[in-house]
Amino acid sequence: MNTISKQQEKSPEITSEKLFLGTDRWYRILKSISVLYRWELIHSKDNLIRLLQMQQSWLAQQHYRTDDTLLDQLTSSLPLLDRQPRIWSCMHIGPYGMVARALMALGRKLAILLREDIFEEQGQIYRQQYKLSFGREATAAELLFIKADRGNPLLKLGEALRRGYDVIIFIDGQLRIGDLSRGWARIKLHDTDLLLREGVTALAHWTGMPIRPLIVTTIAGQIKLRITEDFCVKSKADYSVAMQYIIELLRDLDVEELLQWECLPTIFDGQADPAKMKLRNAIWLPFLAGDAGMLFDITTGISVGIGAKEFEIACQKFKEIGAIT
């Protein structure tokens, strides 16, 4: 929707601020902040501006870091583990790629579930992480990739667990909002009903292996680890309980950490019709959709088009309050 046209890119009248307001990144930021506002986690306009700046800074950095200091922080924060394989339930939040590297550094052999459309990029990153830690390429006996949309991934993950691999599953990779259907669990986060696939709980049930949920974020350059005790799934009746247990870690996060979650725009897209939402005092922020000036209301998620002159005024005011870093 909000792409930058070739004509805009060549125009000397288009400022860097306007170019940024026309990026997909900026529109994702608006949607993320809107979700946090609806969850009543943003309590003032000053706080909102600070979070806008923080998320711009967060998205501008690499999520998979090569910083050994951060790695040392994470590995030292992990609890002592026995040699029993586990199912690590993770989410796409913070420097989540470091979870695999930390476990590899602790001598765990890993099987990682990845969608095929991201396998080439993400698989290469994990291989690089292994090489950073050990100075050599990982073998299949140390690092195994299982494609989520090829064959029967749960059977392959179960076999990996039996062979002593720890399994990493990013459960929010198939997060959605809508009608409950077979194989999905409905869980609650703040005032939003989310649907997550129950594959991780089915895997734990079939194999008898425990689930260990964890989340990694960063605050002021320091690793913040949240990790729970193992959850054992003993019957199908435990599936929805286990999924809620996993998601509860998100409820403990500060708003500065929640904005590091890649799924906030997905939650925004799946929420109810903005026109039916509770009316609040509007907070309008500018963005570009192609070459059209728009305003986005953080409180409801409604977007409206405005004239070129009005958009210029909105951009100027927006720049003055320092909301663009």
mmCIF file of C-alpha atoms in Angstrom:
data_model
loop_
_atom_site.group_PDB
_atom_site.id
_atom_site.type_symbol
_atom_site.label_atom_id
_atom_site.label_comp_id
_atom_site.label_asym_id
_atom_site.label_seq_id
_atom_site.Cartn_x
_atom_site.Cartn_y
_atom_site.Cartn_z
ATOM 1 C CA MET A 1 0.000 0.000 0.000
ATOM 2 C CA ASN A 2 2.580 2.548 1.069
ATOM 3 C CA THR A 3 5.438 2.030 -1.367
ATOM 4 C CA ILE A 4 7.653 4.814 -2.688
ATOM 5 C CA SER A 5 7.309 5.469 -6.399
ATOM 6 C CA LYS A 6 10.307 5.777 -8.705
ATOM 7 C CA GLN A 7 9.280 9.343 -9.435
ATOM 8 C CA GLN A 8 9.462 10.198 -5.749
ATOM 9 C CA GLU A 9 12.905 8.693 -5.390
ATOM 10 C CA LYS A 10 14.282 11.022 -8.059
ATOM 11 C CA SER A 11 12.563 14.200 -6.913
ATOM 12 C CA PRO A 12 14.901 16.705 -5.213
ATOM 13 C CA GLU A 13 11.880 18.058 -3.317
ATOM 14 C CA ILE A 14 11.360 14.817 -1.397
ATOM 15 C CA THR A 15 13.107 15.055 1.971
ATOM 16 C CA SER A 16 14.623 12.124 3.832
ATOM 17 C CA GLU A 17 11.820 12.440 6.387
ATOM 18 C CA LYS A 18 9.185 12.051 3.676
ATOM 19 C CA LEU A 19 11.021 9.113 2.156
ATOM 20 C CA PHE A 20 11.000 7.438 5.559
ATOM 21 C CA LEU A 21 7.270 8.155 6.004
ATOM 22 C CA GLY A 22 6.653 6.220 2.789
ATOM 23 C CA THR A 23 8.431 3.035 3.841
ATOM 24 C CA ASP A 24 6.896 -0.244 4.874
ATOM 25 C CA ARG A 25 9.004 0.008 8.018
ATOM 26 C CA TRP A 26 7.237 3.212 9.108
ATOM 27 C CA TYR A 27 3.776 1.764 8.470
ATOM 28 C CA ARG A 28 4.692 -1.311 10.531
ATOM 29 C CA ILE A 29 5.812 0.998 13.350
ATOM 30 C CA LEU A 30 2.470 2.826 13.268
ATOM 31 C CA LYS A 31 0.567 -0.454 13.473
ATOM 32 C CA SER A 32 2.750 -1.730 16.319
ATOM 33 C CA ILE A 33 2.309 1.437 18.365
ATOM 34 C CA SER A 34 -1.445 1.327 17.719
ATOM 35 C CA VAL A 35 -1.661 -2.203 19.174
ATOM 36 C CA LEU A 36 0.248 -1.124 22.289
ATOM 37 C CA TYR A 37 -2.001 1.913 22.657
ATOM 38 C CA ARG A 38 -5.150 -0.226 22.434
ATOM 39 C CA TRP A 39 -3.713 -2.498 25.107
ATOM 40 C CA GLU A 40 -3.513 0.656 27.272
ATOM 41 C CA LEU A 41 0.250 0.333 27.677
ATOM 42 C CA ILE A 42 0.947 3.874 26.408
ATOM 43 C CA HIS A 43 -0.170 6.465 28.919
ATOM 44 C CA SER A 44 0.884 9.809 27.457
ATOM 45 C CA LYS A 45 1.856 11.473 24.199
ATOM 46 C CA ASP A 46 5.396 11.968 25.508
ATOM 47 C CA ASN A 47 5.617 8.233 26.134
ATOM 48 C CA LEU A 48 4.267 7.579 22.642
ATOM 49 C CA ILE A 49 6.933 9.764 21.015
ATOM 50 C CA ARG A 50 9.664 8.038 23.027
ATOM 51 C CA LEU A 51 8.415 4.626 21.894
ATOM 52 C CA LEU A 52 8.266 5.762 18.263
ATOM 53 C CA GLN A 53 11.922 6.741 18.531
ATOM 54 C CA MET A 54 12.856 3.496 20.285
ATOM 55 C CA GLN A 55 11.207 1.288 17.685
ATOM 56 C CA GLN A 56 12.863 3.141 14.824
ATOM 57 C CA SER A 57 16.202 2.532 16.520
ATOM 58 C CA TRP A 58 15.381 -1.131 17.157
ATOM 59 C CA LEU A 59 14.331 -1.862 13.572
ATOM 60 C CA ALA A 60 17.475 -0.216 12.222
ATOM 61 C CA GLN A 61 19.736 -2.789 13.892
ATOM 62 C CA GLN A 62 20.475 -6.424 13.155
ATOM 63 C CA HIS A 63 18.503 -8.888 15.255
ATOM 64 C CA TYR A 64 21.144 -11.594 14.928
ATOM 65 C CA ARG A 65 24.097 -10.110 16.713
ATOM 66 C CA THR A 66 27.728 -11.159 16.684
ATOM 67 C CA ASP A 67 28.412 -9.338 19.976
ATOM 68 C CA ASP A 68 30.163 -11.819 22.253
ATOM 69 C CA THR A 69 29.317 -9.702 25.309
ATOM 70 C CA LEU A 70 25.603 -10.164 24.678
ATOM 71 C CA LEU A 71 26.151 -13.869 24.015
ATOM 72 C CA ASP A 72 28.014 -14.227 27.313
ATOM 73 C CA GLN A 73 25.161 -12.455 29.098
ATOM 74 C CA LEU A 74 22.627 -14.845 27.641
ATOM 75 C CA THR A 75 24.574 -18.077 28.215
ATOM 76 C CA SER A 76 25.309 -17.095 31.812
ATOM 77 C CA SER A 77 21.622 -16.280 32.378
ATOM 78 C CA LEU A 78 20.377 -19.670 31.202
ATOM 79 C CA PRO A 79 19.734 -22.131 34.038
ATOM 80 C CA LEU A 80 21.822 -25.265 34.436
ATOM 81 C CA LEU A 81 20.371 -27.993 32.233
ATOM 82 C CA ASP A 82 20.477 -31.754 32.395
ATOM 83 C CA ARG A 83 21.142 -33.688 29.196
ATOM 84 C CA GLN A 84 17.459 -34.392 28.512
ATOM 85 C CA PRO A 85 16.384 -32.952 25.143
ATOM 86 C CA ARG A 86 13.798 -30.189 25.321
ATOM 87 C CA ILE A 87 11.373 -28.345 23.108
ATOM 88 C CA TRP A 88 12.322 -24.675 23.316
ATOM 89 C CA SER A 89 9.289 -22.514 22.616
ATOM 90 C CA CYS A 90 10.507 -19.120 21.385
ATOM 91 C CA MET A 91 9.029 -16.050 19.730
ATOM 92 C CA HIS A 92 10.234 -13.554 17.150
ATOM 93 C CA ILE A 93 11.053 -10.924 19.722
ATOM 94 C CA GLY A 94 14.272 -9.157 20.632
ATOM 95 C CA PRO A 95 17.554 -10.736 19.442
ATOM 96 C CA TYR A 96 15.841 -14.115 19.205
ATOM 97 C CA GLY A 97 18.519 -15.564 16.921
ATOM 98 C CA MET A 98 20.909 -15.572 19.878
ATOM 99 C CA VAL A 99 18.901 -18.313 21.588
ATOM 100 C CA ALA A 100 20.200 -20.924 19.153
ATOM 101 C CA ARG A 101 23.779 -19.669 19.389
ATOM 102 C CA ALA A 102 23.678 -19.701 23.195
ATOM 103 C CA LEU A 103 22.384 -23.271 23.271
ATOM 104 C CA MET A 104 24.999 -24.346 20.732
ATOM 105 C CA ALA A 105 27.708 -22.683 22.818
ATOM 106 C CA LEU A 106 26.494 -24.772 25.767
ATOM 107 C CA GLY A 107 27.042 -27.933 23.742
ATOM 108 C CA ARG A 108 23.431 -28.687 22.822
ATOM 109 C CA LYS A 109 22.770 -30.134 19.382
ATOM 110 C CA LEU A 110 19.793 -28.432 17.782
ATOM 111 C CA ALA A 111 16.949 -29.110 15.373
ATOM 112 C CA ILE A 112 15.333 -25.858 14.220
ATOM 113 C CA LEU A 113 11.897 -25.664 12.580
ATOM 114 C CA LEU A 114 11.824 -23.105 9.736
ATOM 115 C CA ARG A 115 9.372 -22.217 6.988
ATOM 116 C CA GLU A 116 10.711 -22.993 3.534
ATOM 117 C CA ASP A 117 10.361 -19.383 2.358
ATOM 118 C CA ILE A 118 12.858 -18.226 4.996
ATOM 119 C CA PHE A 119 15.049 -21.334 5.124
ATOM 120 C CA GLU A 120 17.839 -20.101 2.815
ATOM 121 C CA GLU A 121 18.343 -16.824 4.685
ATOM 122 C CA GLN A 122 17.747 -17.989 8.243
ATOM 123 C CA GLY A 123 19.521 -21.323 7.851
ATOM 124 C CA GLN A 124 22.649 -19.549 6.662
ATOM 125 C CA ILE A 125 22.503 -17.209 9.678
ATOM 126 C CA TYR A 126 22.373 -20.119 12.120
ATOM 127 C CA ARG A 127 25.302 -21.804 10.347
ATOM 128 C CA GLN A 128 27.283 -18.572 10.650
ATOM 129 C CA GLN A 129 26.422 -18.380 14.342
ATOM 130 C CA TYR A 130 27.780 -21.882 14.866
ATOM 131 C CA LYS A 131 30.995 -21.014 13.019
ATOM 132 C CA LEU A 132 31.427 -17.882 15.157
ATOM 133 C CA SER A 133 31.325 -20.017 18.286
ATOM 134 C CA PHE A 134 33.409 -22.997 17.157
ATOM 135 C CA GLY A 135 35.479 -21.795 14.196
ATOM 136 C CA ARG A 136 34.143 -24.482 11.853
ATOM 137 C CA GLU A 137 31.002 -25.514 9.991
ATOM 138 C CA ALA A 138 28.340 -27.442 11.879
ATOM 139 C CA THR A 139 27.654 -31.023 10.868
ATOM 140 C CA ALA A 140 24.146 -32.470 10.522
ATOM 141 C CA ALA A 141 24.775 -34.284 13.815
ATOM 142 C CA GLU A 142 25.085 -30.881 15.516
ATOM 143 C CA LEU A 143 22.683 -28.585 13.660
ATOM 144 C CA LEU A 144 19.608 -29.857 11.838
ATOM 145 C CA PHE A 145 16.947 -27.902 9.939
ATOM 146 C CA ILE A 146 13.402 -29.142 9.474
ATOM 147 C CA LYS A 147 11.103 -27.352 7.036
ATOM 148 C CA ALA A 148 7.688 -26.560 8.468
ATOM 149 C CA ASP A 149 5.871 -26.883 5.141
ATOM 150 C CA ARG A 150 7.561 -30.015 3.758
ATOM 151 C CA GLY A 151 6.294 -33.523 4.538
ATOM 152 C CA ASN A 152 5.313 -34.172 8.157
ATOM 153 C CA PRO A 153 7.505 -31.873 10.266
ATOM 154 C CA LEU A 154 6.163 -33.131 13.615
ATOM 155 C CA LEU A 155 7.306 -36.676 12.842
ATOM 156 C CA LYS A 156 10.753 -35.368 11.888
ATOM 157 C CA LEU A 157 10.946 -33.244 15.045
ATOM 158 C CA GLY A 158 9.913 -36.233 17.129
ATOM 159 C CA GLU A 159 12.675 -38.321 15.577
ATOM 160 C CA ALA A 160 15.178 -35.516 16.268
ATOM 161 C CA LEU A 161 14.158 -35.456 19.947
ATOM 162 C CA ARG A 162 14.623 -39.218 20.184
ATOM 163 C CA ARG A 163 18.111 -38.804 18.704
ATOM 164 C CA GLY A 164 19.035 -36.297 21.424
ATOM 165 C CA TYR A 165 18.496 -32.987 19.626
ATOM 166 C CA ASP A 166 16.946 -30.037 21.404
ATOM 167 C CA VAL A 167 14.164 -28.568 19.239
ATOM 168 C CA ILE A 168 13.571 -24.848 18.710
ATOM 169 C CA ILE A 169 10.092 -23.806 17.555
ATOM 170 C CA PHE A 170 9.022 -20.199 17.031
ATOM 171 C CA ILE A 171 5.375 -20.588 17.938
ATOM 172 C CA ASP A 172 4.332 -17.122 16.727
ATOM 173 C CA GLY A 173 5.421 -17.969 13.178
ATOM 174 C CA GLN A 174 1.806 -18.967 12.453
ATOM 175 C CA LEU A 175 -0.016 -16.519 14.701
ATOM 176 C CA ARG A 176 -3.388 -15.325 13.444
ATOM 177 C CA ILE A 177 -6.717 -13.871 14.551
ATOM 178 C CA GLY A 178 -10.045 -15.337 13.486
ATOM 179 C CA ASP A 179 -12.334 -18.314 13.944
ATOM 180 C CA LEU A 180 -11.006 -21.251 15.909
ATOM 181 C CA SER A 181 -10.377 -24.359 13.820
ATOM 182 C CA ARG A 182 -8.881 -27.819 14.315
ATOM 183 C CA GLY A 183 -5.250 -27.801 15.365
ATOM 184 C CA TRP A 184 -5.318 -24.240 16.709
ATOM 185 C CA ALA A 185 -5.508 -22.956 20.292
ATOM 186 C CA ARG A 186 -7.207 -19.714 21.309
ATOM 187 C CA ILE A 187 -5.141 -17.788 23.838
ATOM 188 C CA LYS A 188 -5.570 -14.389 25.458
ATOM 189 C CA LEU A 189 -3.023 -11.560 25.470
ATOM 190 C CA HIS A 190 -4.226 -8.350 27.091
ATOM 191 C CA ASP A 191 -7.633 -7.746 25.456
ATOM 192 C CA THR A 192 -6.907 -9.666 22.251
ATOM 193 C CA ASP A 193 -7.758 -13.256 21.357
ATOM 194 C CA LEU A 194 -4.915 -14.851 19.385
ATOM 195 C CA LEU A 195 -4.779 -18.179 17.586
ATOM 196 C CA LEU A 196 -1.612 -20.283 17.654
ATOM 197 C CA ARG A 197 -0.996 -23.714 16.152
ATOM 198 C CA GLU A 198 -0.951 -26.506 18.719
ATOM 199 C CA GLY A 199 1.887 -28.377 16.999
ATOM 200 C CA VAL A 200 4.368 -27.709 19.805
ATOM 201 C CA THR A 201 1.982 -29.169 22.401
ATOM 202 C CA ALA A 202 1.149 -32.182 20.234
ATOM 203 C CA LEU A 203 4.877 -32.820 19.803
ATOM 204 C CA ALA A 204 5.429 -32.650 23.570
ATOM 205 C CA HIS A 205 2.486 -35.005 24.164
ATOM 206 C CA TRP A 206 3.576 -37.632 21.614
ATOM 207 C CA THR A 207 7.231 -37.657 22.633
ATOM 208 C CA GLY A 208 6.912 -37.085 26.383
ATOM 209 C CA MET A 209 9.480 -34.276 26.111
ATOM 210 C CA PRO A 210 9.001 -31.076 28.128
ATOM 211 C CA ILE A 211 8.391 -27.598 26.690
ATOM 212 C CA ARG A 212 10.638 -24.800 27.989
ATOM 213 C CA PRO A 213 9.313 -21.334 27.002
ATOM 214 C CA LEU A 214 11.729 -18.405 26.909
ATOM 215 C CA ILE A 215 11.917 -14.847 25.604
ATOM 216 C CA VAL A 216 15.020 -12.712 25.077
ATOM 217 C CA THR A 217 14.917 -8.921 24.796
ATOM 218 C CA THR A 218 17.398 -6.102 25.268
ATOM 219 C CA ILE A 219 17.081 -3.066 27.517
ATOM 220 C CA ALA A 220 19.769 -0.374 27.341
ATOM 221 C CA GLY A 221 22.143 -2.809 25.668
ATOM 222 C CA GLN A 222 21.656 -5.502 28.297
ATOM 223 C CA ILE A 223 20.137 -8.923 27.719
ATOM 224 C CA LYS A 224 16.877 -9.575 29.547
ATOM 225 C CA LEU A 225 15.945 -13.261 29.723
ATOM 226 C CA ARG A 226 12.540 -14.555 30.763
ATOM 227 C CA ILE A 227 12.297 -18.296 31.080
ATOM 228 C CA THR A 228 9.841 -20.606 32.800
ATOM 229 C CA GLU A 229 9.991 -24.095 34.218
ATOM 230 C CA ASP A 230 9.484 -27.112 31.959
ATOM 231 C CA PHE A 231 5.853 -27.797 31.046
ATOM 232 C CA CYS A 232 4.929 -31.456 30.513
ATOM 233 C CA VAL A 233 1.917 -32.130 28.275
ATOM 234 C CA LYS A 234 0.235 -35.276 29.568
ATOM 235 C CA SER A 235 -3.001 -35.251 27.562
ATOM 236 C CA LYS A 236 -4.893 -33.342 24.878
ATOM 237 C CA ALA A 237 -6.677 -31.501 27.683
ATOM 238 C CA ASP A 238 -3.327 -29.812 28.432
ATOM 239 C CA TYR A 239 -2.900 -28.355 24.936
ATOM 240 C CA SER A 240 -4.688 -25.019 25.433
ATOM 241 C CA VAL A 241 -3.313 -24.711 28.984
ATOM 242 C CA ALA A 242 0.224 -25.172 27.665
ATOM 243 C CA MET A 243 -0.267 -22.576 24.918
ATOM 244 C CA GLN A 244 -1.536 -20.021 27.441
ATOM 245 C CA TYR A 245 1.406 -20.896 29.718
ATOM 246 C CA ILE A 246 3.797 -20.143 26.856
ATOM 247 C CA ILE A 247 2.193 -16.836 25.906
ATOM 248 C CA GLU A 248 2.079 -15.569 29.510
ATOM 249 C CA LEU A 249 5.741 -14.595 29.248
ATOM 250 C CA LEU A 250 4.686 -11.791 26.909
ATOM 251 C CA ARG A 251 2.381 -10.370 29.571
ATOM 252 C CA ASP A 252 5.386 -9.786 31.840
ATOM 253 C CA LEU A 253 7.240 -7.628 29.299
ATOM 254 C CA ASP A 254 7.624 -3.880 29.628
ATOM 255 C CA VAL A 255 6.227 -1.885 26.729
ATOM 256 C CA GLU A 256 9.798 -1.103 25.611
ATOM 257 C CA GLU A 257 10.353 -4.844 25.209
ATOM 258 C CA LEU A 258 7.013 -5.578 23.548
ATOM 259 C CA LEU A 259 7.815 -3.191 20.698
ATOM 260 C CA GLN A 260 10.670 -5.571 19.820
ATOM 261 C CA TRP A 261 8.072 -8.220 18.871
ATOM 262 C CA GLU A 262 7.781 -8.685 15.104
ATOM 263 C CA CYS A 263 4.174 -9.899 15.328
ATOM 264 C CA LEU A 264 2.543 -6.663 16.523
ATOM 265 C CA PRO A 265 1.648 -5.574 12.942
ATOM 266 C CA THR A 266 0.080 -9.008 12.367
ATOM 267 C CA ILE A 267 -2.091 -8.525 15.443
ATOM 268 C CA PHE A 268 -3.106 -5.087 14.187
ATOM 269 C CA ASP A 269 -4.111 -6.479 10.787
ATOM 270 C CA GLY A 270 -6.266 -9.137 12.404
ATOM 271 C CA GLN A 271 -8.120 -6.928 14.858
ATOM 272 C CA ALA A 272 -11.726 -5.824 14.551
ATOM 273 C CA ASP A 273 -12.990 -3.160 12.185
ATOM 274 C CA PRO A 274 -11.543 0.151 13.462
ATOM 275 C CA ALA A 275 -14.930 1.817 12.924
ATOM 276 C CA LYS A 276 -16.393 -0.399 15.679
ATOM 277 C CA MET A 277 -13.693 0.411 18.210
ATOM 278 C CA LYS A 278 -14.213 2.499 21.321
ATOM 279 C CA LEU A 279 -13.847 6.173 20.456
ATOM 280 C CA ARG A 280 -10.891 7.971 22.008
ATOM 281 C CA ASN A 281 -9.181 11.289 21.450
ATOM 282 C CA ALA A 282 -7.495 10.788 18.085
ATOM 283 C CA ILE A 283 -3.701 10.912 17.705
ATOM 284 C CA TRP A 284 -2.969 11.498 14.014
ATOM 285 C CA LEU A 285 0.461 10.685 12.572
ATOM 286 C CA PRO A 286 1.506 11.206 8.918
ATOM 287 C CA PHE A 287 2.564 8.592 6.403
ATOM 288 C CA LEU A 288 2.820 8.332 2.631
ATOM 289 C CA ALA A 289 0.909 5.777 0.560
ATOM 290 C CA GLY A 290 2.608 5.978 -2.823
ATOM 291 C CA ASP A 291 2.576 9.715 -3.473
ATOM 292 C CA ALA A 292 -0.580 10.356 -1.421
ATOM 293 C CA GLY A 293 -0.362 12.081 1.952
ATOM 294 C CA MET A 294 -2.200 10.208 4.701
ATOM 295 C CA LEU A 295 -2.889 10.451 8.412
ATOM 296 C CA PHE A 296 -3.047 7.407 10.697
ATOM 297 C CA ASP A 297 -4.965 7.505 13.989
ATOM 298 C CA ILE A 298 -3.013 5.556 16.602
ATOM 299 C CA THR A 299 -6.086 5.141 18.819
ATOM 300 C CA THR A 300 -8.319 3.417 16.251
ATOM 301 C CA GLY A 301 -6.061 2.405 13.355
ATOM 302 C CA ILE A 302 -8.118 4.442 10.892
ATOM 303 C CA SER A 303 -6.268 6.032 7.929
ATOM 304 C CA VAL A 304 -7.503 9.057 5.968
ATOM 305 C CA GLY A 305 -6.157 10.930 2.957
ATOM 306 C CA ILE A 306 -5.353 14.637 3.168
ATOM 307 C CA GLY A 307 -4.295 17.336 0.711
ATOM 308 C CA ALA A 308 -0.687 18.143 -0.148
ATOM 309 C CA LYS A 309 -0.659 21.404 1.845
ATOM 310 C CA GLU A 310 -2.183 19.766 4.922
ATOM 311 C CA PHE A 311 0.344 16.944 4.648
ATOM 312 C CA GLU A 312 3.221 19.450 4.546
ATOM 313 C CA ILE A 313 1.912 21.063 7.742
ATOM 314 C CA ALA A 314 1.515 17.670 9.439
ATOM 315 C CA CYS A 315 5.058 16.651 8.481
ATOM 316 C CA GLN A 316 6.492 19.904 9.791
ATOM 317 C CA LYS A 317 4.733 19.536 13.141
ATOM 318 C CA PHE A 318 5.785 15.896 13.298
ATOM 319 C CA LYS A 319 9.403 16.836 12.681
ATOM 320 C CA GLU A 320 9.291 19.529 15.362
ATOM 321 C CA ILE A 321 8.285 17.099 18.102
ATOM 322 C CA GLY A 322 11.228 14.839 17.212
ATOM 323 C CA ALA A 323 9.218 11.700 16.434
ATOM 324 C CA ILE A 324 11.535 10.756 13.535
ATOM 325 C CA THR A 325 15.031 9.764 14.561
#
